[in-house]
Amino acid sequence: MKKKRKKQKKLSSLILLLLLSVVLLGTSTYAWFTSNKNVSIEGIDVKVTTSSGLLISSDATTWKTTITNVDLTGSTWTGVKNQLPGTITNTTTGKTMDATETGALDMYDGEVTSDGGVLKLSTSKAAPEANGTSGNYVAFDVFFKTETAGQIYLTTAANVTKDATSEEKGLKNASRVAFVKEGNTTADAAVNTIYALNGATEADVVVWEPNYDDHTSYGVTQASSVYGINSLTATPGNAKLTYKGVKAPVEKKELTYEDDNYVTVDTIGTLATPTAYTAIFSLNAGITKMRIYFWVEGQDVDCENNASGTGISLNIALSQNSSAD
């Protein structure tokens, strides 16, 4: 009888351990950078288009339905900080606001080094955003004008793709776009009043994750070998992964999310081939200043060395309608 009870106790312990393992696997997420330090995009084409009564401007003076790199780099208004580098490298954000620069998103550069065979992460606050071609990520201001308040949608034309001259390497699958709503004013407000809108809080930040369902074979391999995620395939149709960004500097810490410096970042995901319009943010009537960020998320499974050195096209297509009909 004692022997039987002993076996039952041992079996119960094993079942409990198995259940605990399943829970841990079900709730775990993947770490940030791996040994890749130099993943980069070379050449960024930006296009923002609007439709159905929604107008856009790069200077709150000339209103259009499309703006591109040319409009953004040509903006000369007081206080403009359109950061459009030719090459960007992997960065991250915890979707927190910069404590020293009003209305700016906290962004972090980082690298992973091997310390006695253990991968350790170091991150540092990115340099302040500046107008021009410096920086490791894209950030620029646009102005929206509408007579009707309401929900704004990404159309099925909104995507992040490789540019026409680049080889497809899959780095587009690690891209992120943040919309930071700085403030709203009347349609007849003075331009200096419009430019001075910089009141965004964390609640005003929305992060878009394009191509969330698609991965390269290299990304699938990295997900399995580095992050322990074995459910991905190298074809579209994968489930969206949960990830955490960095909200404070990290000094050579082992790759783990059990740390106060990490925070879960919710994203609005779209498929590699969108089939429907996607609600992204809302606008009030009048003029709204929006700061837009584009970066390569360093802790995404597709952010790996084989994907480096490709050109990217960022196409932000927006509508006040919920569908094409």
Short mmCIF file of C-alpha atoms in Angstrom, two decimals:
data_model
loop_
_atom_site.label_atom_id
_atom_site.label_comp_id
_atom_site.label_asym_id
_atom_site.label_seq_id
_atom_site.Cartn_x
_atom_site.Cartn_y
_atom_site.Cartn_z
CA MET A 1 0.00 0.00 0.00
CA LYS A 2 2.85 2.37 0.90
CA LYS A 3 4.54 1.58 -2.40
CA LYS A 4 1.29 2.33 -4.27
CA ARG A 5 0.84 5.67 -2.50
CA LYS A 6 4.47 6.54 -3.26
CA LYS A 7 3.93 5.82 -6.97
CA GLN A 8 0.71 7.87 -7.02
CA LYS A 9 2.49 10.79 -5.32
CA LYS A 10 5.33 10.61 -7.85
CA LEU A 11 2.83 10.45 -10.73
CA SER A 12 0.94 13.47 -9.34
CA SER A 13 4.19 15.43 -9.12
CA LEU A 14 5.05 14.56 -12.72
CA ILE A 15 1.59 15.61 -13.92
CA LEU A 16 1.88 18.89 -11.99
CA LEU A 17 5.32 19.52 -13.51
CA LEU A 18 3.95 18.77 -16.99
CA LEU A 19 1.04 21.16 -16.48
CA LEU A 20 3.41 23.86 -15.24
CA SER A 21 5.60 23.37 -18.32
CA VAL A 22 2.56 23.72 -20.61
CA VAL A 23 1.53 26.94 -18.84
CA LEU A 24 5.02 28.38 -19.14
CA LEU A 25 5.23 27.50 -22.84
CA GLY A 26 1.79 28.97 -23.44
CA THR A 27 2.54 32.30 -21.78
CA SER A 28 6.18 32.84 -22.71
CA THR A 29 7.26 35.35 -25.32
CA TYR A 30 10.55 35.75 -27.10
CA ALA A 31 13.55 37.82 -26.17
CA TRP A 32 14.96 40.88 -27.91
CA PHE A 33 18.16 41.05 -30.02
CA THR A 34 20.16 37.89 -30.69
CA SER A 35 23.77 37.94 -31.84
CA ASN A 36 22.82 40.01 -34.89
CA LYS A 37 24.11 43.55 -34.41
CA ASN A 38 24.08 44.99 -37.90
CA VAL A 39 20.67 44.27 -39.38
CA SER A 40 19.83 47.23 -41.54
CA ILE A 41 17.52 48.66 -44.18
CA GLU A 42 19.23 50.52 -46.96
CA GLY A 43 16.95 53.01 -48.65
CA ILE A 44 13.47 53.93 -47.42
CA ASP A 45 10.63 55.13 -49.63
CA VAL A 46 7.75 56.73 -47.73
CA LYS A 47 4.29 57.38 -49.13
CA VAL A 48 1.20 58.45 -47.18
CA THR A 49 -2.10 58.58 -49.08
CA THR A 50 -5.60 59.56 -47.97
CA SER A 51 -9.08 59.35 -49.47
CA SER A 52 -12.76 60.11 -48.84
CA GLY A 53 -12.46 63.73 -47.67
CA LEU A 54 -9.32 63.27 -45.59
CA LEU A 55 -6.47 65.63 -46.54
CA ILE A 56 -2.81 65.47 -45.55
CA SER A 57 0.05 67.97 -45.47
CA SER A 58 3.73 68.00 -44.61
CA ASP A 59 3.62 71.67 -43.55
CA ALA A 60 -0.04 72.40 -42.57
CA THR A 61 -0.20 74.82 -45.49
CA THR A 62 -0.34 72.82 -48.73
CA TRP A 63 -3.03 70.12 -48.54
CA LYS A 64 -2.95 66.99 -50.71
CA THR A 65 -4.05 63.36 -50.80
CA THR A 66 -0.48 62.03 -51.13
CA ILE A 67 2.87 62.99 -49.61
CA THR A 68 6.25 61.33 -50.18
CA ASN A 69 9.90 61.61 -49.16
CA VAL A 70 10.22 64.71 -51.33
CA ASP A 71 7.53 66.55 -49.36
CA LEU A 72 8.98 65.49 -46.00
CA THR A 73 12.59 66.36 -46.77
CA GLY A 74 11.50 69.67 -48.32
CA SER A 75 9.58 70.84 -45.23
CA THR A 76 11.13 73.93 -43.65
CA TRP A 77 8.61 75.00 -41.02
CA THR A 78 9.87 76.15 -37.63
CA GLY A 79 10.52 73.16 -35.37
CA VAL A 80 10.41 70.53 -38.12
CA LYS A 81 12.21 67.27 -37.19
CA ASN A 82 11.71 64.95 -40.12
CA GLN A 83 14.34 62.27 -39.52
CA LEU A 84 14.76 60.26 -42.73
CA PRO A 85 18.08 58.35 -42.66
CA GLY A 86 19.19 56.37 -45.69
CA THR A 87 20.07 53.38 -43.52
CA ILE A 88 18.32 52.29 -40.34
CA THR A 89 19.26 49.59 -37.86
CA ASN A 90 17.29 47.52 -35.36
CA THR A 91 15.78 49.53 -32.50
CA THR A 92 12.87 49.10 -30.10
CA THR A 93 10.34 50.97 -27.99
CA GLY A 94 8.13 50.16 -25.03
CA LYS A 95 5.57 52.64 -26.40
CA THR A 96 6.52 55.05 -23.62
CA MET A 97 6.96 58.80 -24.06
CA ASP A 98 10.32 60.56 -23.87
CA ALA A 99 10.67 62.34 -20.52
CA THR A 100 13.01 64.99 -21.96
CA GLU A 101 11.43 65.72 -25.36
CA THR A 102 7.74 66.63 -25.36
CA GLY A 103 5.61 64.52 -27.70
CA ALA A 104 8.44 62.17 -28.71
CA LEU A 105 8.40 58.40 -28.41
CA ASP A 106 11.10 56.66 -26.34
CA MET A 107 13.36 54.73 -28.73
CA TYR A 108 16.28 52.46 -27.82
CA ASP A 109 19.33 51.21 -29.69
CA GLY A 110 20.87 47.96 -28.56
CA GLU A 111 23.16 45.01 -29.10
CA VAL A 112 23.67 41.53 -27.75
CA THR A 113 27.08 40.23 -26.78
CA SER A 114 28.19 36.80 -25.62
CA ASP A 115 29.46 36.72 -22.04
CA GLY A 116 30.89 33.30 -21.24
CA GLY A 117 28.53 31.74 -23.76
CA VAL A 118 25.51 33.59 -22.34
CA LEU A 119 23.80 36.14 -24.60
CA LYS A 120 23.42 39.46 -22.81
CA LEU A 121 21.53 42.55 -23.94
CA SER A 122 22.62 46.15 -23.63
CA THR A 123 20.40 49.05 -24.71
CA SER A 124 20.77 52.80 -24.62
CA LYS A 125 18.46 55.70 -25.31
CA ALA A 126 18.55 56.71 -28.97
CA ALA A 127 19.94 60.12 -29.83
CA PRO A 128 17.39 62.99 -29.89
CA GLU A 129 15.49 63.19 -33.17
CA ALA A 130 16.75 65.78 -35.62
CA ASN A 131 15.78 67.04 -39.04
CA GLY A 132 17.89 65.37 -41.72
CA THR A 133 19.45 61.97 -42.40
CA SER A 134 20.85 61.02 -38.98
CA GLY A 135 19.39 58.40 -36.64
CA ASN A 136 18.64 54.67 -36.70
CA TYR A 137 14.91 54.97 -37.36
CA VAL A 138 12.47 57.12 -39.34
CA ALA A 139 10.34 59.80 -37.65
CA PHE A 140 8.34 62.59 -39.28
CA ASP A 141 5.34 64.86 -38.75
CA VAL A 142 2.25 65.05 -40.92
CA PHE A 143 -0.96 67.05 -40.57
CA PHE A 144 -4.45 65.70 -41.24
CA LYS A 145 -7.48 67.86 -42.04
CA THR A 146 -11.07 66.65 -42.00
CA GLU A 147 -14.52 68.17 -41.60
CA THR A 148 -15.90 64.99 -40.05
CA ALA A 149 -14.68 63.39 -36.83
CA GLY A 150 -14.46 59.62 -36.76
CA GLN A 151 -12.50 56.40 -37.15
CA ILE A 152 -9.64 56.19 -39.65
CA TYR A 153 -8.80 52.92 -41.41
CA LEU A 154 -5.75 51.40 -43.07
CA THR A 155 -6.89 50.33 -46.53
CA THR A 156 -5.82 47.12 -48.24
CA ALA A 157 -3.17 49.19 -50.07
CA ALA A 158 -1.37 49.91 -46.76
CA ASN A 159 1.75 47.78 -46.49
CA VAL A 160 5.48 47.55 -45.97
CA THR A 161 7.27 45.86 -48.85
CA LYS A 162 10.74 45.60 -50.33
CA ASP A 163 11.50 48.34 -52.83
CA ALA A 164 11.51 47.65 -56.56
CA THR A 165 15.29 47.25 -56.83
CA SER A 166 15.93 45.06 -53.77
CA GLU A 167 16.06 41.33 -53.24
CA GLU A 168 13.29 39.94 -51.02
CA LYS A 169 14.97 39.09 -47.71
CA GLY A 170 12.02 39.31 -45.34
CA LEU A 171 13.11 42.25 -43.21
CA LYS A 172 9.76 43.90 -43.97
CA ASN A 173 8.28 41.31 -41.61
CA ALA A 174 10.16 42.86 -38.69
CA SER A 175 8.95 46.41 -39.36
CA ARG A 176 6.80 48.51 -37.04
CA VAL A 177 4.99 51.85 -37.50
CA ALA A 178 3.78 54.06 -34.64
CA PHE A 179 1.18 56.81 -34.99
CA VAL A 180 1.58 59.42 -32.25
CA LYS A 181 -1.34 61.86 -32.08
CA GLU A 182 0.15 65.17 -30.93
CA GLY A 183 -3.01 67.27 -30.78
CA ASN A 184 -5.92 68.83 -32.64
CA THR A 185 -7.06 72.36 -33.41
CA THR A 186 -9.52 74.19 -35.63
CA ALA A 187 -9.21 74.21 -39.41
CA ASP A 188 -8.59 77.99 -39.43
CA ALA A 189 -5.91 77.97 -36.70
CA ALA A 190 -2.64 79.86 -37.29
CA VAL A 191 0.18 77.63 -38.53
CA ASN A 192 2.35 78.39 -35.47
CA THR A 193 -0.48 77.08 -33.28
CA ILE A 194 -0.62 73.91 -35.37
CA TYR A 195 3.15 73.40 -35.30
CA ALA A 196 3.19 73.78 -31.51
CA LEU A 197 0.91 70.77 -30.99
CA ASN A 198 3.15 68.34 -29.06
CA GLY A 199 0.90 67.02 -26.31
CA ALA A 200 0.94 63.28 -26.99
CA THR A 201 0.79 60.84 -24.09
CA GLU A 202 1.18 57.07 -24.14
CA ALA A 203 -2.59 56.79 -24.66
CA ASP A 204 -2.17 58.66 -27.96
CA VAL A 205 0.22 56.05 -29.42
CA VAL A 206 -0.91 53.26 -31.75
CA VAL A 207 1.58 50.71 -33.13
CA TRP A 208 0.94 49.03 -36.46
CA GLU A 209 2.59 45.66 -37.18
CA PRO A 210 2.39 44.90 -40.92
CA ASN A 211 3.06 41.41 -42.30
CA TYR A 212 2.60 39.82 -38.87
CA ASP A 213 1.53 36.49 -40.38
CA ASP A 214 4.53 36.03 -42.68
CA HIS A 215 8.05 34.74 -41.92
CA THR A 216 11.09 33.68 -43.91
CA SER A 217 12.69 30.26 -43.43
CA TYR A 218 15.53 32.06 -41.59
CA GLY A 219 13.00 33.72 -39.29
CA VAL A 220 11.33 30.36 -38.63
CA THR A 221 14.71 28.82 -37.81
CA GLN A 222 15.63 31.68 -35.50
CA ALA A 223 12.24 31.50 -33.77
CA SER A 224 12.88 27.83 -33.01
CA SER A 225 16.60 27.79 -32.19
CA VAL A 226 16.84 31.08 -30.29
CA TYR A 227 13.37 31.75 -28.91
CA GLY A 228 11.94 28.25 -28.54
CA ILE A 229 8.94 29.01 -30.77
CA ASN A 230 8.24 25.96 -32.93
CA SER A 231 4.80 26.81 -34.31
CA LEU A 232 5.81 29.04 -37.24
CA THR A 233 5.98 28.23 -40.94
CA ALA A 234 7.73 30.04 -43.79
CA THR A 235 4.43 30.98 -45.42
CA PRO A 236 1.74 33.56 -44.65
CA GLY A 237 -1.00 32.52 -42.24
CA ASN A 238 0.87 32.42 -38.93
CA ALA A 239 -0.67 33.70 -35.68
CA LYS A 240 0.49 37.08 -34.36
CA LEU A 241 3.24 36.79 -31.74
CA THR A 242 3.24 38.72 -28.47
CA TYR A 243 6.36 40.75 -27.80
CA LYS A 244 7.80 43.14 -25.26
CA GLY A 245 9.76 46.32 -25.90
CA VAL A 246 12.32 48.12 -23.79
CA LYS A 247 11.24 51.07 -21.64
CA ALA A 248 14.56 51.80 -19.87
CA PRO A 249 18.29 51.34 -20.54
CA VAL A 250 19.59 47.79 -20.05
CA GLU A 251 23.19 47.07 -19.09
CA LYS A 252 24.38 43.60 -20.18
CA LYS A 253 21.48 41.58 -18.87
CA GLU A 254 20.70 38.01 -19.81
CA LEU A 255 17.99 37.74 -22.45
CA THR A 256 14.85 37.40 -20.36
CA TYR A 257 11.55 39.18 -19.96
CA GLU A 258 11.51 38.81 -16.19
CA ASP A 259 12.74 42.37 -15.78
CA ASP A 260 11.16 45.76 -15.05
CA ASN A 261 12.86 47.26 -18.11
CA TYR A 262 10.52 45.35 -20.47
CA VAL A 263 6.87 46.04 -21.21
CA THR A 264 4.31 44.34 -23.44
CA VAL A 265 3.59 46.34 -26.59
CA ASP A 266 0.14 45.89 -28.08
CA THR A 267 0.02 46.19 -31.86
CA ILE A 268 -2.64 46.41 -34.55
CA GLY A 269 -1.58 43.77 -37.04
CA THR A 270 -2.28 43.44 -40.74
CA LEU A 271 -1.71 40.47 -43.01
CA ALA A 272 1.02 40.29 -45.63
CA THR A 273 -1.84 40.45 -48.14
CA PRO A 274 -4.59 42.49 -46.44
CA THR A 275 -8.14 41.44 -47.27
CA ALA A 276 -10.05 44.13 -45.36
CA TYR A 277 -9.71 47.67 -44.05
CA THR A 278 -8.29 47.89 -40.50
CA ALA A 279 -9.26 50.48 -37.88
CA ILE A 280 -6.06 52.27 -36.80
CA PHE A 281 -6.85 55.59 -35.02
CA SER A 282 -9.54 58.27 -34.77
CA LEU A 283 -9.48 61.95 -35.70
CA ASN A 284 -11.44 64.97 -34.50
CA ALA A 285 -12.73 67.53 -36.97
CA GLY A 286 -10.20 70.25 -37.84
CA ILE A 287 -6.43 69.77 -38.09
CA THR A 288 -4.51 67.05 -36.26
CA LYS A 289 -0.74 66.87 -35.96
CA MET A 290 0.57 63.29 -36.11
CA ARG A 291 4.15 62.11 -35.59
CA ILE A 292 4.85 58.86 -37.42
CA TYR A 293 7.69 56.46 -36.55
CA PHE A 294 9.04 53.60 -38.65
CA TRP A 295 11.63 51.15 -37.36
CA VAL A 296 12.93 47.58 -37.54
CA GLU A 297 11.98 45.84 -34.29
CA GLY A 298 15.18 44.25 -32.99
CA GLN A 299 13.40 41.55 -31.00
CA ASP A 300 11.23 40.34 -33.88
CA VAL A 301 12.09 36.80 -35.01
CA ASP A 302 12.59 37.99 -38.59
CA CYS A 303 15.19 40.56 -37.54
CA GLU A 304 18.22 38.40 -38.30
CA ASN A 305 21.42 38.82 -40.27
CA ASN A 306 20.24 37.14 -43.49
CA ALA A 307 17.56 39.83 -43.88
CA SER A 308 19.98 42.76 -43.71
CA GLY A 309 20.70 45.28 -46.43
CA THR A 310 17.45 45.58 -48.35
CA GLY A 311 15.41 48.59 -49.43
CA ILE A 312 11.94 49.14 -47.98
CA SER A 313 8.78 50.89 -49.18
CA LEU A 314 6.44 52.18 -46.47
CA ASN A 315 2.94 52.73 -47.83
CA ILE A 316 0.47 54.24 -45.36
CA ALA A 317 -2.92 54.29 -47.12
CA LEU A 318 -5.74 55.76 -45.00
CA SER A 319 -9.48 56.24 -45.40
CA GLN A 320 -12.45 57.49 -43.41
CA ASN A 321 -14.49 54.65 -44.92
CA SER A 322 -14.45 51.19 -43.33
CA SER A 323 -14.32 49.42 -46.70
CA ALA A 324 -13.78 50.04 -50.40
CA ASP A 325 -17.56 49.94 -51.06
#
